[in-house]
Coordinates of C-alpha atoms in Angstrom, one line a residue:
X1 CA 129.6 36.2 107.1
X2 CA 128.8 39.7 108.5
X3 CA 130.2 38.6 111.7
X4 CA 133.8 38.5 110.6
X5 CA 133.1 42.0 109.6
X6 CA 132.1 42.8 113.2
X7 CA 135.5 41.4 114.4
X8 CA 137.7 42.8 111.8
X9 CA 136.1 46.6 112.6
X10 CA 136.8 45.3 116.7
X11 CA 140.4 44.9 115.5
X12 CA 140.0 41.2 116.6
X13 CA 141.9 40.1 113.3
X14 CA 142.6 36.6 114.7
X15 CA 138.3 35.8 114.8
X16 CA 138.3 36.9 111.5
X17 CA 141.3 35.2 110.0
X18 CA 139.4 32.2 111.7
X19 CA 135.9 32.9 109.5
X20 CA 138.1 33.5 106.3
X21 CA 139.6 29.5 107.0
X22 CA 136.0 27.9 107.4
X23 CA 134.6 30.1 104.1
X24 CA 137.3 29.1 102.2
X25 CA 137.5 25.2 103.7
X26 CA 133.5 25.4 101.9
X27 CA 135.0 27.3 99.0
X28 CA 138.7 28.0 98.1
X29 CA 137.9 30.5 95.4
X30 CA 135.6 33.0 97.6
X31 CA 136.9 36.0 96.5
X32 CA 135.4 38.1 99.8
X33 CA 137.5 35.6 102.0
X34 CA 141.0 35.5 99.8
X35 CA 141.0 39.6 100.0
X36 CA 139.7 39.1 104.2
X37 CA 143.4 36.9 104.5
X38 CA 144.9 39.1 102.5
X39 CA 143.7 42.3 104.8
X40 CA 144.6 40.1 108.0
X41 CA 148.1 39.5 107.1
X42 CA 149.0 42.9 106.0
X43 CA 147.3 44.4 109.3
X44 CA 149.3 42.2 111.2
X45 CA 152.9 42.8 108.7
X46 CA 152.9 39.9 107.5
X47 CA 153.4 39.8 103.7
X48 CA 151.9 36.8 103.1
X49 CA 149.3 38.9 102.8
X50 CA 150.5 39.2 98.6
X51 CA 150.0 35.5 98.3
X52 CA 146.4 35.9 99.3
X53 CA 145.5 39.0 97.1
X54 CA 147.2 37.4 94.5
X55 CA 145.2 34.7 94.4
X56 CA 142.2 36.7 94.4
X57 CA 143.6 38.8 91.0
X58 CA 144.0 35.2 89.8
X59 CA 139.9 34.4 90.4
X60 CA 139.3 37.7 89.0
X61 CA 141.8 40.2 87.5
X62 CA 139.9 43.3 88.0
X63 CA 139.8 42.9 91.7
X64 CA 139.9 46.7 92.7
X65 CA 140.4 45.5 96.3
X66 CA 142.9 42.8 95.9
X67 CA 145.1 44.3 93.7
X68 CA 145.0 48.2 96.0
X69 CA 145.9 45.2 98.9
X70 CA 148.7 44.0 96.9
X71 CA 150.0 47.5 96.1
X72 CA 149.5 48.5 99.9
X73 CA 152.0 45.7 100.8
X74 CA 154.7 46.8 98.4
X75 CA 154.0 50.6 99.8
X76 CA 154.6 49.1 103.4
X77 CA 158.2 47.1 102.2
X78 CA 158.7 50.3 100.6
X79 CA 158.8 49.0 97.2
X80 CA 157.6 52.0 96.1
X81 CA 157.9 52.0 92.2
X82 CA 155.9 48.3 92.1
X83 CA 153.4 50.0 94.7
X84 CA 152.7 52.6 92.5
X85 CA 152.0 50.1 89.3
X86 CA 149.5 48.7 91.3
X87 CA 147.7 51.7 92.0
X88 CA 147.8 52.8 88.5
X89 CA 146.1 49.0 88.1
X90 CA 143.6 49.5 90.0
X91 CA 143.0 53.1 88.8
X92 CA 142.5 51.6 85.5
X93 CA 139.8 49.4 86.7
X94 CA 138.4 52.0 88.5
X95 CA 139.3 55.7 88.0
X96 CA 138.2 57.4 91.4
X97 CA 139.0 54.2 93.8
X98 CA 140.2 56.8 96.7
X99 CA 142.7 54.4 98.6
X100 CA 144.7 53.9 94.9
X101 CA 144.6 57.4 94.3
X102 CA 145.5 58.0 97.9
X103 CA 148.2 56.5 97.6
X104 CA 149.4 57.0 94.1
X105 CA 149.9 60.5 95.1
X106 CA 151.7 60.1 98.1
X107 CA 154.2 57.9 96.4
X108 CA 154.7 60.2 93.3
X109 CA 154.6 63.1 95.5
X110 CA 157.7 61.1 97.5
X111 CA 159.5 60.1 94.6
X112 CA 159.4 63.5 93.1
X113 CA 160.6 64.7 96.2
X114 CA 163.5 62.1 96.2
X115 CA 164.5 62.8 92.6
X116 CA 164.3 66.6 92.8
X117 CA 167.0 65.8 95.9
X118 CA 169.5 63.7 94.1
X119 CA 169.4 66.0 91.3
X120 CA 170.6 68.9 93.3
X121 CA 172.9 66.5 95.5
X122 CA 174.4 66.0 91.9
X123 CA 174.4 69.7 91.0
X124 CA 176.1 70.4 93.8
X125 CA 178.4 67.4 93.3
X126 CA 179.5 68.9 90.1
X127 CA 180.0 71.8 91.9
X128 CA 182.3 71.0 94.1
X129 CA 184.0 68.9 91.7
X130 CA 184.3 72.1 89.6
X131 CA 185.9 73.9 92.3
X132 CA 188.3 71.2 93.2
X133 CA 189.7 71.1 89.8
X134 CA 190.4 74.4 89.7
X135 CA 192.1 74.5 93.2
X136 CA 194.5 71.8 92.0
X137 CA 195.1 73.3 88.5
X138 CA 196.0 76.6 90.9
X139 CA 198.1 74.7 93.1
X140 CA 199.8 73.3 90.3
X141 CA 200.9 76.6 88.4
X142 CA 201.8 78.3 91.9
X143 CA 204.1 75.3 92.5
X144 CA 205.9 75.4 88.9

């Protein structure tokens, strides 16, 4: 098994994708492998990669790994909201797992960011709006 390691850290994802099949042809519930798919899909963009971590949360619900995979893939469709949840999951399970909190505060850092934007995009929506009220109540009276 430490040889699929070797491959995956040569960025040779295809011989490891190839170790995952025969570990899981002898057993379809090894966890190690299910997460391995998992990492091989979503290094490659391919979202499948959610089937696979989920059915390693299905074996075993605390799966730091699996469930961090899982919210990684959301982050990457740029589901961010649902990426975040994860996180928080797997921050639950384990407070200082770096990649979750990594992430987490990127995200929140972003959405902040986004909302503090649309708030003033709305203040300054209103206050235009304001303005163009006041225009047209002006234009009014000067043409009475």
């Amino acid at each position: 098994m430490q040889q699929k390691y070797f491959f995956f850290n040569q960025q040779k994802y295809g011989e490891a994708n190839s170790f995952y099949d025969k570990a899981l042809e002898l057993d379809s519930d090894h966890l190690q492998s299910l997460f391995g798919k998992g990492q091989y899909f979503r290094l490659i963009e391919n979202y499948d990669a959610i089937e696979w971590y989920d059915k390693g949360i299905k074996i075993k619900r605390n799966h730091i790994n699996s469930i961090w995979g899982k919210g990684e893939c959301l982050r990457m469709q740029d589901n961010f909201r649902k990426a975040i949840m994860y996180f928080d999951k797997a921050l639950k399970y384990h407070p200082k797992h770096f990649l979750s909190l990594q992430e987490k505060e990127k995200r929140s850092g972003c959405l902040n960011i986004i909302m503090m934007l649309l708030l003033n995009i709305n203040k300054h929506l209103n206050y235009n709006l304001i303005i163009l009220k006041d225009y047209l109540v002006m234009e009014k009276y000067q043409n009475q």
